[in-house]
Coordinates of C-alpha atoms in Angstrom, one line a residue:
M160 CA -49.3 121.6 -43.4
L161 CA -52.7 122.7 -42.1
K162 CA -53.5 119.1 -40.9
I163 CA -50.4 119.4 -38.5
L164 CA -51.5 122.8 -37.5
F165 CA -55.0 121.6 -36.6
M166 CA -53.7 118.6 -34.7
L167 CA -51.6 120.9 -32.6
L168 CA -54.5 123.3 -32.0
L169 CA -56.8 120.4 -31.0
L170 CA -54.3 119.3 -28.4
I171 CA -54.8 122.5 -26.5
P172 CA -58.0 121.4 -24.6
F173 CA -56.1 118.4 -23.4
C174 CA -53.8 120.6 -21.4
F175 CA -56.7 121.5 -19.0
M176 CA -58.0 118.0 -18.5
K177 CA -56.9 115.9 -15.5
N178 CA -54.1 113.4 -15.8
M179 CA -53.4 114.3 -19.4
F180 CA -49.7 115.2 -19.1
W181 CA -48.4 112.1 -20.8
M182 CA -51.3 111.9 -23.2
V183 CA -50.2 115.3 -24.7
Q184 CA -46.6 114.1 -24.9
N185 CA -47.7 110.8 -26.7
M186 CA -49.8 112.8 -29.1
L187 CA -46.8 115.0 -29.9
F188 CA -44.8 111.9 -30.7
M189 CA -47.6 110.7 -32.9
I190 CA -47.8 113.9 -34.9
M191 CA -44.0 113.6 -35.2
F192 CA -44.2 110.1 -36.7
I193 CA -47.0 111.2 -39.1
L194 CA -44.5 113.8 -40.3
I195 CA -41.8 111.3 -40.7
I196 CA -44.0 108.8 -42.5
V197 CA -45.2 111.4 -45.1
N198 CA -41.5 111.9 -45.9
Y199 CA -41.4 115.1 -48.0
Y200 CA -37.9 115.4 -48.8
T201 CA -37.4 117.5 -51.9
N202 CA -35.3 120.6 -52.7
Y203 CA -38.3 122.8 -53.7
W204 CA -41.4 123.9 -51.8
V205 CA -44.0 121.1 -51.5
N206 CA -47.2 120.7 -49.5
I207 CA -48.1 124.3 -50.1
S208 CA -51.3 125.6 -48.4
Y209 CA -52.4 129.3 -48.2
F210 CA -49.2 130.6 -46.5
L211 CA -47.5 127.4 -45.3
G212 CA -45.1 125.1 -47.2
M213 CA -42.1 123.0 -46.6
D214 CA -38.8 122.3 -48.2
L215 CA -36.0 120.1 -46.9
L216 CA -34.6 122.9 -44.8
S217 CA -37.9 123.5 -43.0
Y218 CA -38.6 119.8 -42.8
G219 CA -35.5 119.0 -40.7
M220 CA -36.2 122.0 -38.4
I221 CA -39.8 121.1 -37.9
L222 CA -39.0 117.5 -37.1
L223 CA -36.4 118.8 -34.6
S224 CA -38.9 121.1 -33.0
F225 CA -41.5 118.4 -32.5
W226 CA -38.8 116.0 -31.2
I227 CA -37.4 118.4 -28.7
C228 CA -40.8 119.6 -27.5
S229 CA -41.9 116.0 -26.8
L230 CA -38.7 115.4 -24.9
M231 CA -39.1 118.6 -23.0
L232 CA -42.3 117.2 -21.5
M233 CA -40.6 114.0 -20.7
A234 CA -37.8 115.8 -18.9
S235 CA -40.2 118.0 -16.9
D236 CA -41.6 115.2 -14.8
L237 CA -41.3 117.1 -11.5
I238 CA -43.7 119.8 -12.8
N239 CA -46.2 117.0 -13.3
K240 CA -45.4 115.3 -10.0
F241 CA -45.6 118.4 -7.8
N242 CA -48.4 119.9 -10.0
N243 CA -46.4 123.1 -10.5
Y244 CA -49.0 124.8 -12.7
K245 CA -48.7 121.8 -15.1
S246 CA -51.7 122.7 -17.3
L247 CA -50.2 126.2 -18.0
F248 CA -46.9 124.6 -18.6
L249 CA -48.4 122.2 -21.2
L250 CA -50.2 125.1 -22.8
N251 CA -47.0 127.1 -22.9
V252 CA -45.0 124.3 -24.6
L253 CA -47.8 123.7 -27.1
L254 CA -48.0 127.4 -28.0
L255 CA -44.2 127.5 -28.4
L256 CA -44.3 124.5 -30.6
L257 CA -47.1 126.0 -32.7
L258 CA -45.2 129.2 -33.2
L259 CA -42.0 127.3 -34.1
F260 CA -43.9 125.1 -36.5
L261 CA -45.3 128.3 -38.2
T262 CA -41.9 130.0 -38.2
F263 CA -40.3 127.1 -40.0
S264 CA -43.1 126.5 -42.5
S265 CA -44.2 130.0 -43.4
M266 CA -43.2 130.9 -47.0
N267 CA -43.7 134.6 -46.4
L268 CA -40.8 136.7 -45.0
F269 CA -43.1 138.9 -42.9
L270 CA -45.0 136.0 -41.4
F271 CA -41.7 134.3 -40.7
Y272 CA -40.6 137.5 -38.9
L273 CA -43.9 137.6 -37.0
F274 CA -43.7 134.0 -35.7
F275 CA -39.9 134.3 -35.2
E276 CA -40.6 137.2 -32.7
G277 CA -43.7 135.5 -31.3
S278 CA -41.8 132.4 -30.2
L279 CA -39.9 134.7 -27.9
I280 CA -42.9 135.1 -25.6
P281 CA -43.6 131.5 -24.5
T282 CA -39.8 131.1 -24.0
L283 CA -39.9 134.2 -21.8
F284 CA -42.8 132.7 -19.8
L285 CA -40.9 129.4 -19.4
I286 CA -38.0 131.2 -17.9
L287 CA -40.0 133.6 -15.7
G288 CA -42.6 131.1 -14.6
W289 CA -40.6 127.9 -14.0
G290 CA -37.0 129.1 -13.6
Y291 CA -35.1 128.5 -10.4
Q292 CA -33.4 131.6 -9.1
P293 CA -34.7 135.2 -8.6
E294 CA -32.2 136.4 -11.3
R295 CA -34.5 134.9 -13.9
L296 CA -36.2 138.3 -14.3
Q297 CA -32.9 139.8 -15.4
A298 CA -32.2 136.9 -17.7
G299 CA -35.7 137.3 -19.2
M300 CA -35.1 141.0 -19.8
Y301 CA -31.7 140.3 -21.5
L302 CA -33.4 137.7 -23.8
L303 CA -36.2 140.1 -24.6
F304 CA -34.3 143.3 -25.2
Y305 CA -31.4 141.8 -27.1
T306 CA -33.8 140.2 -29.5
L307 CA -36.3 143.0 -29.9
L308 CA -33.8 145.8 -30.3
V309 CA -32.1 144.2 -33.3
S310 CA -35.3 142.9 -34.9
L311 CA -36.8 146.4 -35.4
P312 CA -34.3 147.3 -38.3
M313 CA -35.3 143.9 -39.7
L314 CA -39.0 144.8 -39.8
I315 CA -38.2 148.1 -41.6
S316 CA -36.1 146.2 -44.2
I317 CA -38.8 143.7 -44.8
F318 CA -41.2 146.6 -45.5
Y319 CA -38.6 148.0 -47.9
L320 CA -38.4 144.7 -49.7
Y321 CA -42.1 144.6 -50.0
N322 CA -42.3 148.1 -51.3
N323 CA -39.7 147.4 -54.0
N324 CA -40.8 144.0 -55.2
N325 CA -44.5 143.7 -54.2
T326 CA -43.9 140.2 -52.9
M327 CA -42.6 138.6 -49.7
N328 CA -42.6 135.0 -50.8
F329 CA -39.2 133.3 -50.3
Y330 CA -39.3 131.7 -53.8
M331 CA -40.1 135.0 -55.5
L332 CA -37.4 136.8 -53.6
N333 CA -34.8 134.2 -54.6
N334 CA -34.4 135.7 -58.1
L335 CA -33.6 139.1 -56.8
F336 CA -30.2 140.6 -55.8
F337 CA -29.7 143.7 -53.7
F338 CA -26.6 145.9 -53.3
Y339 CA -27.8 147.9 -50.3
M340 CA -25.6 147.9 -47.2
F341 CA -28.3 148.9 -44.7
L342 CA -30.6 146.2 -45.9
Y343 CA -27.9 143.6 -45.5
I344 CA -27.0 144.7 -42.0
S345 CA -30.5 145.0 -40.7
L346 CA -31.8 141.8 -42.2
I347 CA -28.8 139.8 -40.9
L348 CA -28.4 141.4 -37.4
S349 CA -31.5 139.9 -35.9
F350 CA -30.3 136.4 -36.8
L351 CA -26.8 137.0 -35.6
V352 CA -28.1 137.8 -32.1
K353 CA -30.4 134.8 -32.2
M354 CA -27.5 132.5 -33.2
P355 CA -25.8 134.0 -31.0
M356 CA -22.7 135.5 -32.6
F357 CA -19.8 136.3 -30.2
L358 CA -20.2 139.9 -28.9
V359 CA -24.0 139.7 -28.8
H360 CA -24.1 136.3 -27.0
L361 CA -24.4 137.6 -23.4
W362 CA -28.1 136.8 -23.1
L363 CA -27.6 133.1 -23.8
P364 CA -25.6 131.9 -20.8
K365 CA -27.8 134.0 -18.5
A366 CA -31.0 132.6 -20.0
H367 CA -29.7 129.1 -19.8
V368 CA -28.6 129.2 -16.2
E369 CA -31.9 130.7 -15.0
A370 CA -34.2 128.6 -17.2
P371 CA -35.8 125.3 -16.1
V372 CA -34.6 122.2 -17.9
S373 CA -37.4 122.5 -20.5
G374 CA -36.4 126.1 -21.2
S375 CA -32.7 125.1 -21.6
M376 CA -33.7 122.3 -24.0
I377 CA -35.8 124.5 -26.2
L378 CA -33.2 127.4 -26.2
A379 CA -30.3 125.1 -27.1
G380 CA -32.4 122.8 -29.4
I381 CA -34.4 125.2 -31.4
M382 CA -34.0 128.9 -30.5
L383 CA -30.4 129.0 -31.7
K384 CA -31.4 127.3 -34.9
L385 CA -33.9 130.0 -35.7
G386 CA -31.0 132.3 -36.5
G387 CA -29.2 129.9 -38.7
Y388 CA -32.5 129.0 -40.5
G389 CA -33.2 132.7 -41.1
L390 CA -29.7 133.3 -42.5
L391 CA -30.0 130.4 -44.9
R392 CA -33.3 132.0 -46.1
V393 CA -32.2 135.6 -46.5
F394 CA -28.8 134.9 -48.0
N395 CA -30.6 133.8 -51.2
F396 CA -31.1 137.4 -52.2
L397 CA -28.2 138.9 -50.2
Q398 CA -25.5 137.0 -52.1
F399 CA -23.6 139.9 -53.5
M400 CA -23.6 141.8 -50.3
G401 CA -22.6 138.6 -48.5
L402 CA -19.6 138.0 -50.7
K403 CA -18.5 141.5 -50.1
Y404 CA -18.9 141.9 -46.3
N405 CA -19.2 138.4 -44.8
Y406 CA -15.5 138.3 -43.8
W407 CA -16.2 140.5 -40.8
F408 CA -18.6 138.0 -39.4
I409 CA -16.5 135.0 -40.2
S410 CA -13.5 136.6 -38.4
I411 CA -15.6 137.6 -35.3
S412 CA -17.1 134.1 -35.1
L413 CA -13.9 132.2 -35.4
V414 CA -12.0 134.4 -32.9
G415 CA -15.1 134.5 -30.6
G416 CA -15.3 130.7 -30.8
V417 CA -11.8 130.3 -29.5
L418 CA -12.4 132.9 -26.7
V419 CA -15.6 131.3 -25.6
S420 CA -13.9 127.9 -25.5
L421 CA -11.4 129.4 -23.1
I422 CA -14.3 130.8 -21.0
C423 CA -15.7 127.3 -21.0
L424 CA -12.6 126.0 -19.4
R425 CA -13.1 128.0 -16.2
Q426 CA -16.8 127.5 -15.6
T427 CA -17.9 125.8 -12.4
D428 CA -21.6 125.6 -13.2
L429 CA -22.6 122.6 -15.3
K430 CA -25.3 124.5 -17.2
S431 CA -23.2 127.5 -17.8
L432 CA -20.4 125.3 -19.3
I433 CA -22.8 123.6 -21.7
A434 CA -24.3 127.0 -22.6
Y435 CA -21.0 128.5 -23.5
S436 CA -20.1 125.4 -25.5
S437 CA -23.3 126.1 -27.6
V438 CA -21.9 129.6 -28.3
A439 CA -18.6 128.1 -29.6
H440 CA -20.4 125.6 -31.8
M441 CA -22.7 128.2 -33.2
G442 CA -19.7 130.3 -34.0
I443 CA -18.3 127.7 -36.3
V444 CA -21.8 127.2 -37.8
L445 CA -22.0 130.9 -38.5
S446 CA -18.6 131.1 -40.1
G447 CA -19.3 128.1 -42.3
L448 CA -22.6 129.5 -43.4
M449 CA -21.1 132.9 -44.1
T450 CA -18.6 131.5 -46.6
M451 CA -21.6 130.7 -48.7
T452 CA -20.0 127.7 -50.3
Y453 CA -22.0 124.4 -50.9
W454 CA -20.0 122.6 -48.1
G455 CA -20.6 125.5 -45.7
L456 CA -24.4 125.7 -46.2
C457 CA -24.9 122.0 -45.9
G458 CA -22.5 121.7 -43.0
S459 CA -24.2 124.5 -41.1
Y460 CA -27.6 122.8 -41.5
T461 CA -26.2 119.4 -40.4
L462 CA -24.4 120.8 -37.4
M463 CA -27.5 122.8 -36.3
I464 CA -29.6 119.7 -36.2
A465 CA -26.8 117.7 -34.5
H466 CA -26.1 120.4 -32.0
G467 CA -29.8 120.7 -31.2
L468 CA -30.0 117.0 -30.2
C469 CA -26.6 116.8 -28.5
S470 CA -26.8 120.1 -26.5
S471 CA -30.4 119.3 -25.4
G472 CA -29.3 115.9 -24.1
L473 CA -26.4 117.4 -22.1
F474 CA -28.8 119.9 -20.5
C475 CA -31.0 116.9 -19.5
L476 CA -28.0 115.2 -17.9
A477 CA -27.1 118.3 -16.0
N478 CA -30.7 118.5 -14.8
I479 CA -30.7 114.8 -13.7
T480 CA -27.8 115.4 -11.4
Y481 CA -29.3 118.7 -10.2
E482 CA -32.4 116.8 -9.2
R483 CA -30.3 114.4 -7.2
L484 CA -27.8 116.7 -5.6
G485 CA -29.7 120.0 -5.5
S486 CA -26.7 121.8 -7.0
R487 CA -25.2 122.4 -10.5
S488 CA -21.8 123.3 -9.2
L489 CA -18.9 121.2 -10.4
L490 CA -17.4 121.3 -7.0
I491 CA -20.3 119.3 -5.7
N492 CA -21.1 117.2 -8.8
K493 CA -17.9 115.2 -8.5
G494 CA -17.3 111.4 -8.5
L495 CA -20.7 110.8 -10.1
L496 CA -19.2 107.5 -11.4
N497 CA -19.6 106.2 -7.9
F498 CA -23.0 107.8 -7.3
M499 CA -24.8 107.0 -10.6
P500 CA -22.7 104.5 -12.4
S501 CA -25.1 103.7 -15.2
M502 CA -25.6 107.4 -16.0
S503 CA -21.9 107.8 -16.7
L504 CA -22.3 105.9 -20.0
W505 CA -24.8 108.6 -21.1
W506 CA -22.5 111.3 -20.0
F507 CA -19.7 109.7 -22.0
L508 CA -21.9 109.2 -25.1
L509 CA -23.3 112.7 -25.2
C510 CA -19.9 114.4 -24.3
S511 CA -18.2 112.5 -27.2
A512 CA -21.0 113.7 -29.5
N513 CA -20.3 117.2 -28.2
M514 CA -16.7 117.0 -29.3
A515 CA -17.7 115.5 -32.7
A516 CA -16.5 112.0 -32.3
P517 CA -17.6 109.5 -35.0
P518 CA -20.2 108.2 -35.7
T519 CA -22.3 111.2 -34.7
L520 CA -23.9 113.7 -37.0
N521 CA -21.7 116.4 -35.4
L522 CA -18.7 114.9 -37.1
L523 CA -20.2 115.2 -40.5
G524 CA -21.2 118.8 -39.8
E525 CA -17.9 119.8 -38.5
I526 CA -15.9 118.2 -41.3
S527 CA -18.1 120.0 -43.9
L528 CA -17.6 123.3 -42.1
L529 CA -13.9 122.8 -41.7
N530 CA -13.8 122.1 -45.5
S531 CA -15.7 125.3 -46.3
I532 CA -13.9 127.6 -43.9
V533 CA -10.4 126.5 -44.9
S534 CA -11.2 126.6 -48.6
W535 CA -12.4 130.2 -48.0
S536 CA -9.0 131.2 -46.6
W537 CA -6.1 129.1 -45.3
M538 CA -5.5 131.7 -42.6
T539 CA -8.6 130.5 -40.7
M540 CA -6.7 127.2 -40.0
I541 CA -5.0 128.9 -37.1
M542 CA -8.2 129.6 -35.3
L543 CA -9.8 126.3 -36.3
I544 CA -6.9 124.4 -34.8
F545 CA -7.5 126.1 -31.5
L546 CA -11.2 125.8 -31.8
S547 CA -11.1 122.0 -32.3
F548 CA -8.5 121.5 -29.6
F549 CA -10.3 123.5 -27.0
S550 CA -13.7 122.0 -28.0
A551 CA -12.3 118.6 -27.0
A552 CA -10.6 120.1 -24.0
Y553 CA -13.7 121.6 -22.3
T554 CA -15.8 118.6 -23.1
L555 CA -13.2 116.4 -21.5
Y556 CA -13.0 118.7 -18.6
L557 CA -16.8 118.5 -18.2
Y558 CA -16.8 114.7 -18.4
A559 CA -13.7 114.0 -16.3
Y560 CA -14.5 116.6 -13.6
S561 CA -18.0 115.5 -13.1
Q562 CA -17.5 111.7 -13.3
H563 CA -14.2 111.2 -11.5
G564 CA -12.8 112.5 -8.3
K565 CA -13.8 112.1 -4.7
L566 CA -17.5 112.0 -4.0
Y567 CA -18.9 115.0 -2.2
S568 CA -19.4 113.9 1.5
G569 CA -22.9 115.2 1.6
V570 CA -24.0 112.6 -0.9
Y571 CA -24.2 109.1 0.6
S572 CA -26.8 107.0 -1.2
F573 CA -26.4 105.2 -4.5
S574 CA -28.9 106.4 -7.0
M575 CA -29.9 104.9 -10.3
G576 CA -31.8 106.9 -12.9
F577 CA -35.5 106.3 -13.6
N578 CA -36.5 104.5 -16.8
R579 CA -37.9 107.8 -18.0
E580 CA -34.5 109.4 -17.8
Y581 CA -32.8 106.7 -19.7
L582 CA -35.4 106.8 -22.4
L583 CA -35.0 110.5 -22.6
L584 CA -31.3 110.3 -23.1
F585 CA -31.6 107.5 -25.5
L586 CA -34.0 109.5 -27.6
H587 CA -31.5 112.3 -27.8
W588 CA -28.5 110.2 -28.6
F589 CA -30.0 107.6 -30.9
P590 CA -31.3 109.9 -33.7
L591 CA -27.9 111.7 -33.5
N592 CA -26.1 108.6 -34.6
L593 CA -28.9 107.2 -36.8
L594 CA -29.0 110.3 -38.9
M595 CA -25.4 109.7 -39.9
L596 CA -26.7 106.8 -42.0
K597 CA -29.2 109.1 -43.8
S598 CA -26.7 111.9 -44.2
E599 CA -27.7 112.6 -47.9
M600 CA -30.7 114.4 -46.4
S601 CA -28.5 117.0 -44.8
L602 CA -25.9 117.2 -47.7
L603 CA -28.1 117.2 -50.8
W604 CA -30.8 119.8 -49.8
L605 CA -29.5 122.7 -51.9

């Protein structure tokens, strides 16, 4: 684990050298492939150094972090082209990746908390420094205060755990069980906001709409997964409390998922629509995870990885049309089939992944989650029917409204994408479908 850490740290000087933008990105891909080649998949902690280690759960998340961060640099070509503080941008992305890597690989609950909160700061700088509209300050504050307010109780409960058990190692805490309501609420709440659960999701659409494309990609790709990852870790020792009280969160998430899907259907901003669809998807992930069945835990892990790739790809697409047309409004982004015909294939592929069409990993995740939620209670079927239906409905609305219709009269030239953009979209979509062939990794990790 330390070798990866040092490789990342040694990339930092490259940020400040001339013409090293793509070099840094290539090196990130190289580290990523080193990680893939030394394929550690095992159910217990391996590769343990002083405070870092990896099991299959962290492994998937770390790979996702490296992948998305490499693609963030690929998507942010304009920052490189117009020299929009690109060395600081590179530094920011590297620090963010470093913090995410440490978050997912720390075996100590307190260090996990520390890096979990630390990853907020580079994200905030991304939104404040490279965002588009002046509202980005408000969006940044929303992000900061929502997360910080609920993570203070979590810090207190971590100290309580340490005081009681004299350890904070995840594998030591696994043998313990607690029956303490406050501990349960405070440990879990921070992750629910990060997920985000319906009712505490307001920071997400705001942050997405104001963030640059790289900010949106990292928010949708990794930041939402931090919550799910944290829940999968803490539910090991909160099992009894979970079985007793989880029904609250399952109900809120399912009803919230349906309501958010309805909100999606009346969005006119491309990014806003994709952001709300993330909330709906995370709602179903959260309810599956909360059932604490084998299907639910595996399905939530699968869908988190699938959603990370798929949502990030959709944000890239929205940004590609934004760079051409200067607007994200669906009223202007119409008839793109005439304007960028070859991009429509990618719109179709990523939209179909978003509504969990085969052979994407999303399908595997959603089937496992449906299994777990319906086996928990048959009443949930009512909500799940609506959720699945509206999920397809708003994705279809996004695709049909943007690709078909009469081209906006202000747009008059045909425009093909750059090779960089096609490669970017391919690298989002290809792993999404390839991982389906290696699905035992996401279903046998417990």
